Structures are given as structure tokens and as C-alpha cells.
Amino acid sequence: MKPKLLITRKVFPEVIEALSAVFDVDHNLADDAWTPEELRRRASACRAIYVVASDRVDTALLDACPALVMIATGSVGYNHIDLAACTARGVLVTNTPDVLTEATADMGFALLMAAARRVSESERWLRAGQWDRWAWDQFLGADVHGSTLGVLGMGRIGSAIARRAAGFSMRVIYCNRSEAPGAAALGASRVTLDELLAQADHLMLVLPYSTATHHIIGERELGLMKPTATLVNIARGGIVDDAALAAALAAHRIAAAGLDVFENEPALNPALLKAPNIVLTPHIGSGTRSSRLGMAMLAARNLLALEAGEPPLTPLNAQALKTPR
Ligand code: DGY
């Protein structure tokens, strides 16, 4: 009998095909997120679960799944998973780093350019039929080339953004808890958070979400930014206090923002929708076909490795394999 695998969301057919060769697969064809109760019910007899970033993996789910040995998330972020609880129960967790780095860095730059140069704002105005003449001061934005880029969280994606910034002759500063390996070679210098906020013409948020980074950008931090600055969040909702950001934009305390992630997404703080100088996208940072397929296949390959008795490719808690069950 094949081991049972639950796939919580609709995924590429080639992924189902590869996994079905080894697992007895139950997958969510409707593509509506299941309630926690439904997820627990369906997962209760499973050996493995294939989740996405919007699925919460908590102790209630783990307790409901006594046969569970592995969770594969089709995301690089894993703040939706109680990793310590998984490790304590000997449940291996894998994520999908690297395969989405370049696509996500591209999206960071897309949002930066669009927000700083007021692309969405001016397009909405044009589509509303308001353009009746050219004018010297129409939709003046901020220079991206030659400006100072602040990166909060200089990891894989932050470094990929810093590489792109070199092509725009930008000065790059970053804030991390420790020196980022490779940052000096990219010409990026480490500064404190307050220095980052005060010096950046454009601030890019690329750090993982945790209780320590919850609302790391709030009213005080927004107040330290330049009034001409752009804020871009391609990391996770909750890193920015969305209400404080909406208020800062409305009061022109910063110039613009580009957001791909939100607190409580897919619900949005209505105040963000009212800010004119903001570009909003629906969590599509890694959304190119090659990147999303790469993520989906990497999650599958981790599951297949487990069944083949091979080491996982991208484990988050390899020590779980040694936890007595
Ligand atoms: C990730 O991989 O963490 C992206 O945000 C997609 O969920």
C-alpha cells in the first residue's frame, strides 16, 4: 500500500504525476483553502502533507496526525509552520529556497520602479480619462538610478536585489543582525536600522517574519524615513504595520510604497486601498512559471527523497530525522 500524502492546494499536473507514482495522493482540486478542521480531518491518516504559505501547521494539526513524518511547504518562508513542534515530534520540514530568488528580486525591483516613478498611480489617472495635456510637473517621481537603496534583510533575495542595484549605479546599505557574507563584495555596507531608515532613498524589506520582526516597520520607523522615500515589502505581511503605513502615505510622510504582502492577506486594510501613491500586488513575488514550477517540484522532490530513503534536499530541521518517534 502506498503511503498517504495530502496536497492542500491545486498544483501543477506534473507535480501530481511525479508524487502519485509513490504516494496515495489526496489533493485539493477546488483550490479553496480548507478550514483548519477540514485540514485536520483530511490529514489525520497521512504520512506527509504538502502545504503552501497560507496553511497553518500548528500543534492542533500535528496532534491530529499521528502517522505524520514530513511537511513539505511550497514556499521559502515558513512562519506558518510551528517548526519547534514539528522537530519535537520527529516531523521533518522542508521549504523551497533558491529556486525563487531571482524572480522575487525582479519583483522587488518592479515594485520599486513602479512606486518611485508613480507608474500605477499615473496609469489609473490616465485610464480615468484625466489626461488632457502634457505638463512639466506631471507625476514627478524619485530617481532610482544613483540613489541609495536600503535593504532590510540581506539574505539570498536581498543579495540578488543588491546585484540588480549595481546596474542602476545605486549605493547599497543594509541592516542585518550580523555581517552578511558576500555583501562587501557587492559593495553593500552594514548600518543600524535607524541609519538605514534615515539614509535610504528606497527601502526594500526582505527579511523573514517572526515575533521579533512583527511591525519592525511602524509609525516610529516610518517617521525616520525621508519624505521622498519609497518603501517596498516583498517579504511577509506583518513586518509592516499596514495602518501606520497607510497613515504615513496619506500624510506624505513618505512618498510611495510597493507592497506584495499584507497583514491578514488576502484581506487588505481598506486604508491602503485609498492611498494614491501605492502599488499593490497579490503576493506574486515568485510568480513566474519557471519559479513557481521550480518551487512546486522542489517540494515534491523533497517528499520523494524521503520515500526513497535519501536525505532531503532542503530541510529546515534535519535533526527531526533523529528524534525518536
Ligand atoms: C514564499 O516562498 O515564501 C513566498 O512568499 C510564496 O509564498
Short mmCIF file of C-alpha atoms in Angstrom, two decimals, residues 3-249:
data_model
loop_
_atom_site.label_atom_id
_atom_site.label_comp_id
_atom_site.label_asym_id
_atom_site.label_seq_id
_atom_site.Cartn_x
_atom_site.Cartn_y
_atom_site.Cartn_z
CA PRO A 3 1.79 5.99 1.93
CA LYS A 4 -0.85 8.74 2.11
CA LEU A 5 0.03 12.27 1.03
CA LEU A 6 -2.26 15.28 1.31
CA ILE A 7 -1.74 18.24 -1.06
CA THR A 8 -3.63 21.21 0.31
CA ARG A 9 -3.91 23.32 -2.85
CA LYS A 10 -4.23 22.80 -6.59
CA VAL A 11 -0.77 22.35 -8.06
CA PHE A 12 0.87 21.73 -11.46
CA PRO A 13 -0.18 18.37 -13.02
CA GLU A 14 3.44 17.23 -13.43
CA VAL A 15 3.86 17.53 -9.66
CA ILE A 16 0.82 15.33 -9.00
CA GLU A 17 2.04 12.85 -11.57
CA ALA A 18 5.51 12.56 -10.00
CA LEU A 19 4.11 12.20 -6.49
CA SER A 20 1.36 9.75 -7.46
CA ALA A 21 3.99 7.23 -8.55
CA VAL A 22 5.00 6.87 -4.91
CA PHE A 23 2.16 8.24 -2.77
CA ASP A 24 -1.56 7.70 -2.47
CA VAL A 25 -2.39 11.37 -3.15
CA ASP A 26 -5.42 13.31 -1.91
CA HIS A 27 -5.29 16.82 -3.33
CA ASN A 28 -7.40 19.92 -3.23
CA LEU A 29 -8.88 20.26 -6.70
CA ALA A 30 -11.24 23.05 -5.70
CA ASP A 31 -8.25 25.25 -4.72
CA ASP A 32 -10.18 26.91 -1.89
CA ALA A 33 -8.18 26.86 1.33
CA TRP A 34 -9.61 24.24 3.70
CA THR A 35 -10.69 25.24 7.18
CA PRO A 36 -8.33 24.06 9.95
CA GLU A 37 -10.92 21.40 10.89
CA GLU A 38 -11.14 20.09 7.33
CA LEU A 39 -7.35 20.11 7.00
CA ARG A 40 -7.02 18.10 10.24
CA ARG A 41 -9.69 15.62 9.12
CA ARG A 42 -8.11 15.02 5.73
CA ALA A 43 -4.55 14.87 7.06
CA SER A 44 -5.27 12.58 10.02
CA ALA A 45 -4.07 9.35 8.34
CA CYS A 46 -1.31 10.94 6.25
CA ARG A 47 2.40 10.25 6.31
CA ALA A 48 3.17 13.54 4.58
CA ILE A 49 1.49 16.87 3.85
CA TYR A 50 2.35 19.26 1.03
CA VAL A 51 1.33 22.76 2.14
CA VAL A 52 1.60 26.38 0.99
CA ALA A 53 2.34 29.54 2.94
CA SER A 54 -1.31 30.21 3.72
CA ASP A 55 -1.77 26.85 5.53
CA ARG A 56 -1.19 26.97 9.28
CA VAL A 57 0.75 23.99 10.62
CA ASP A 58 0.26 24.14 14.38
CA THR A 59 0.20 21.70 17.27
CA ALA A 60 -3.53 21.05 16.74
CA LEU A 61 -2.78 19.78 13.23
CA LEU A 62 0.28 17.81 14.32
CA ASP A 63 -1.65 16.20 17.19
CA ALA A 64 -4.36 15.13 14.75
CA CYS A 65 -1.81 13.33 12.54
CA PRO A 66 -0.09 10.53 14.49
CA ALA A 67 1.39 8.94 11.33
CA LEU A 68 2.90 12.18 10.02
CA VAL A 69 6.64 12.15 9.23
CA MET A 70 7.03 15.09 6.86
CA ILE A 71 5.67 18.50 5.89
CA ALA A 72 6.88 19.96 2.58
CA THR A 73 6.00 23.62 2.11
CA GLY A 74 5.99 25.11 -1.37
CA SER A 75 7.47 28.36 -0.10
CA VAL A 76 10.77 29.67 1.15
CA GLY A 77 9.03 31.36 4.09
CA TYR A 78 7.98 29.03 6.89
CA ASN A 79 6.49 31.30 9.54
CA HIS A 80 3.19 29.42 9.01
CA ILE A 81 4.77 26.27 10.46
CA ASP A 82 5.48 25.59 14.14
CA LEU A 83 8.96 24.27 13.40
CA ALA A 84 9.87 23.54 17.03
CA ALA A 85 6.70 21.47 17.48
CA CYS A 86 7.48 19.54 14.27
CA THR A 87 11.05 18.86 15.41
CA ALA A 88 9.88 17.72 18.84
CA ARG A 89 7.55 15.20 17.17
CA GLY A 90 10.17 13.99 14.66
CA VAL A 91 8.34 15.58 11.72
CA LEU A 92 10.75 16.70 9.01
CA VAL A 93 10.00 20.08 7.39
CA THR A 94 11.37 21.24 4.04
CA ASN A 95 10.99 24.55 2.18
CA THR A 96 11.94 25.86 -1.28
CA PRO A 97 14.89 28.26 -1.15
CA ASP A 98 16.96 29.44 -4.15
CA VAL A 99 14.53 28.49 -6.95
CA LEU A 100 12.54 31.69 -6.39
CA THR A 101 15.38 34.08 -5.56
CA GLU A 102 15.83 35.77 -8.93
CA ALA A 103 12.11 36.02 -9.76
CA THR A 104 11.40 37.56 -6.35
CA ALA A 105 14.28 40.02 -6.71
CA ASP A 106 12.88 41.02 -10.12
CA MET A 107 9.53 41.68 -8.46
CA GLY A 108 11.17 43.79 -5.78
CA PHE A 109 12.66 45.94 -8.48
CA ALA A 110 9.39 46.05 -10.40
CA LEU A 111 7.57 47.40 -7.33
CA LEU A 112 10.39 49.82 -6.57
CA MET A 113 10.37 51.25 -10.09
CA ALA A 114 6.58 51.36 -10.29
CA ALA A 115 6.18 53.07 -6.90
CA ALA A 116 9.09 55.51 -7.21
CA ARG A 117 8.08 56.53 -10.74
CA ARG A 118 4.34 56.51 -9.96
CA VAL A 119 3.53 54.05 -12.75
CA SER A 120 0.28 52.63 -11.30
CA GLU A 121 -0.90 55.96 -9.96
CA SER A 122 -0.45 57.75 -13.29
CA GLU A 123 -1.95 54.84 -15.22
CA ARG A 124 -5.09 54.91 -13.07
CA TRP A 125 -5.35 58.65 -13.73
CA LEU A 126 -4.86 58.18 -17.47
CA ARG A 127 -7.43 55.36 -17.65
CA ALA A 128 -9.89 57.60 -15.81
CA GLY A 129 -9.68 59.94 -18.81
CA GLN A 130 -7.99 62.75 -16.91
CA TRP A 131 -5.02 63.31 -19.22
CA ASP A 132 -5.70 66.37 -21.37
CA ARG A 133 -2.20 67.90 -21.65
CA TRP A 134 1.48 67.31 -21.03
CA ALA A 135 2.94 69.31 -18.15
CA TRP A 136 6.41 69.83 -16.70
CA ASP A 137 5.42 68.75 -13.24
CA GLN A 138 3.12 65.85 -14.06
CA PHE A 139 3.61 62.84 -11.78
CA LEU A 140 7.16 63.72 -10.83
CA GLY A 141 8.73 60.75 -9.11
CA ALA A 142 12.02 59.90 -7.46
CA ASP A 143 15.22 58.85 -9.20
CA VAL A 144 16.08 55.20 -8.82
CA HIS A 145 19.43 55.37 -10.62
CA GLY A 146 22.20 56.79 -8.48
CA SER A 147 20.08 56.72 -5.31
CA THR A 148 20.67 54.91 -2.01
CA LEU A 149 18.96 51.56 -1.64
CA GLY A 150 18.37 50.25 1.87
CA VAL A 151 17.92 46.51 2.21
CA LEU A 152 16.44 45.23 5.45
CA GLY A 153 17.40 41.54 5.49
CA MET A 154 20.42 40.87 3.29
CA GLY A 155 19.92 37.16 2.59
CA ARG A 156 19.63 35.38 -0.75
CA ILE A 157 16.93 37.66 -2.16
CA GLY A 158 18.44 40.81 -0.63
CA SER A 159 21.76 39.98 -2.30
CA ALA A 160 20.03 39.40 -5.64
CA ILE A 161 18.44 42.83 -5.28
CA ALA A 162 21.81 44.38 -4.43
CA ARG A 163 23.25 42.85 -7.62
CA ARG A 164 20.48 44.50 -9.64
CA ALA A 165 21.09 47.80 -7.84
CA ALA A 166 24.67 47.86 -9.16
CA GLY A 167 23.24 48.16 -12.67
CA PHE A 168 21.40 51.29 -11.54
CA SER A 169 24.57 52.79 -10.00
CA MET A 170 22.91 52.70 -6.58
CA ARG A 171 24.69 52.86 -3.26
CA VAL A 172 23.54 49.89 -1.21
CA ILE A 173 23.29 49.83 2.58
CA TYR A 174 21.74 47.03 4.59
CA CYS A 175 20.72 46.07 8.08
CA ASN A 176 21.17 42.54 9.42
CA ARG A 177 21.86 41.12 12.85
CA SER A 178 25.35 40.16 11.62
CA GLU A 179 27.57 40.90 8.61
CA ALA A 180 26.03 39.30 5.51
CA PRO A 181 28.50 37.02 3.74
CA GLY A 182 29.18 38.39 0.27
CA ALA A 183 27.69 41.82 1.00
CA ALA A 184 31.05 43.59 0.93
CA ALA A 185 31.80 42.08 -2.48
CA LEU A 186 28.52 43.62 -3.68
CA GLY A 187 29.65 46.99 -2.35
CA ALA A 188 26.95 46.96 0.34
CA SER A 189 27.73 48.35 3.78
CA ARG A 190 26.05 47.39 7.04
CA VAL A 191 24.34 50.08 9.09
CA THR A 192 21.94 50.17 12.05
CA LEU A 193 18.20 50.08 11.46
CA ASP A 194 17.83 53.77 12.24
CA GLU A 195 20.69 54.67 9.88
CA LEU A 196 19.10 52.54 7.19
CA LEU A 197 15.77 54.31 7.61
CA ALA A 198 17.32 57.77 7.63
CA GLN A 199 19.68 57.27 4.67
CA ALA A 200 17.70 55.11 2.24
CA ASP A 201 16.02 56.77 -0.72
CA HIS A 202 14.30 53.44 -1.29
CA LEU A 203 13.83 50.79 1.37
CA MET A 204 13.38 47.13 0.43
CA LEU A 205 12.09 44.68 3.04
CA VAL A 206 13.35 41.16 2.50
CA LEU A 207 13.51 39.68 5.98
CA PRO A 208 11.65 36.69 7.38
CA TYR A 209 8.58 37.25 9.52
CA SER A 210 8.76 36.22 13.18
CA THR A 211 7.59 37.63 16.52
CA ALA A 212 10.89 39.57 16.53
CA THR A 213 10.15 41.23 13.17
CA HIS A 214 6.42 41.83 13.75
CA HIS A 215 5.78 45.51 12.93
CA ILE A 216 9.50 46.18 12.71
CA ILE A 217 8.38 49.00 10.41
CA GLY A 218 5.80 51.02 12.33
CA GLU A 219 4.97 54.66 12.98
CA ARG A 220 8.34 55.47 14.59
CA GLU A 221 10.35 53.87 11.78
CA LEU A 222 8.25 55.45 9.03
CA GLY A 223 8.84 58.77 10.77
CA LEU A 224 12.59 58.30 10.41
CA MET A 225 12.39 57.80 6.64
CA LYS A 226 12.90 60.57 4.10
CA PRO A 227 9.67 62.25 2.92
CA THR A 228 10.80 61.40 -0.62
CA ALA A 229 11.41 57.72 0.18
CA THR A 230 9.81 54.59 -1.26
CA LEU A 231 9.04 51.52 0.85
CA VAL A 232 8.81 48.08 -0.79
CA ASN A 233 7.67 44.94 1.04
CA ILE A 234 8.16 41.63 -0.78
CA ALA A 235 8.79 39.65 2.42
CA ARG A 236 5.73 38.97 4.59
CA GLY A 237 2.69 40.76 5.86
CA GLY A 238 3.04 41.78 9.50
CA ILE A 239 6.59 43.08 9.08
CA VAL A 240 4.99 46.45 8.29
CA ASP A 241 2.24 47.95 10.41
CA ASP A 242 -0.14 48.46 7.48
CA ALA A 243 -2.32 51.00 9.34
CA ALA A 244 0.75 53.10 10.19
CA LEU A 245 1.95 52.88 6.59
CA ALA A 246 -1.41 53.98 5.20
CA ALA A 247 -1.37 56.96 7.60
CA ALA A 248 2.23 57.85 6.63
CA LEU A 249 1.35 57.77 2.93
#
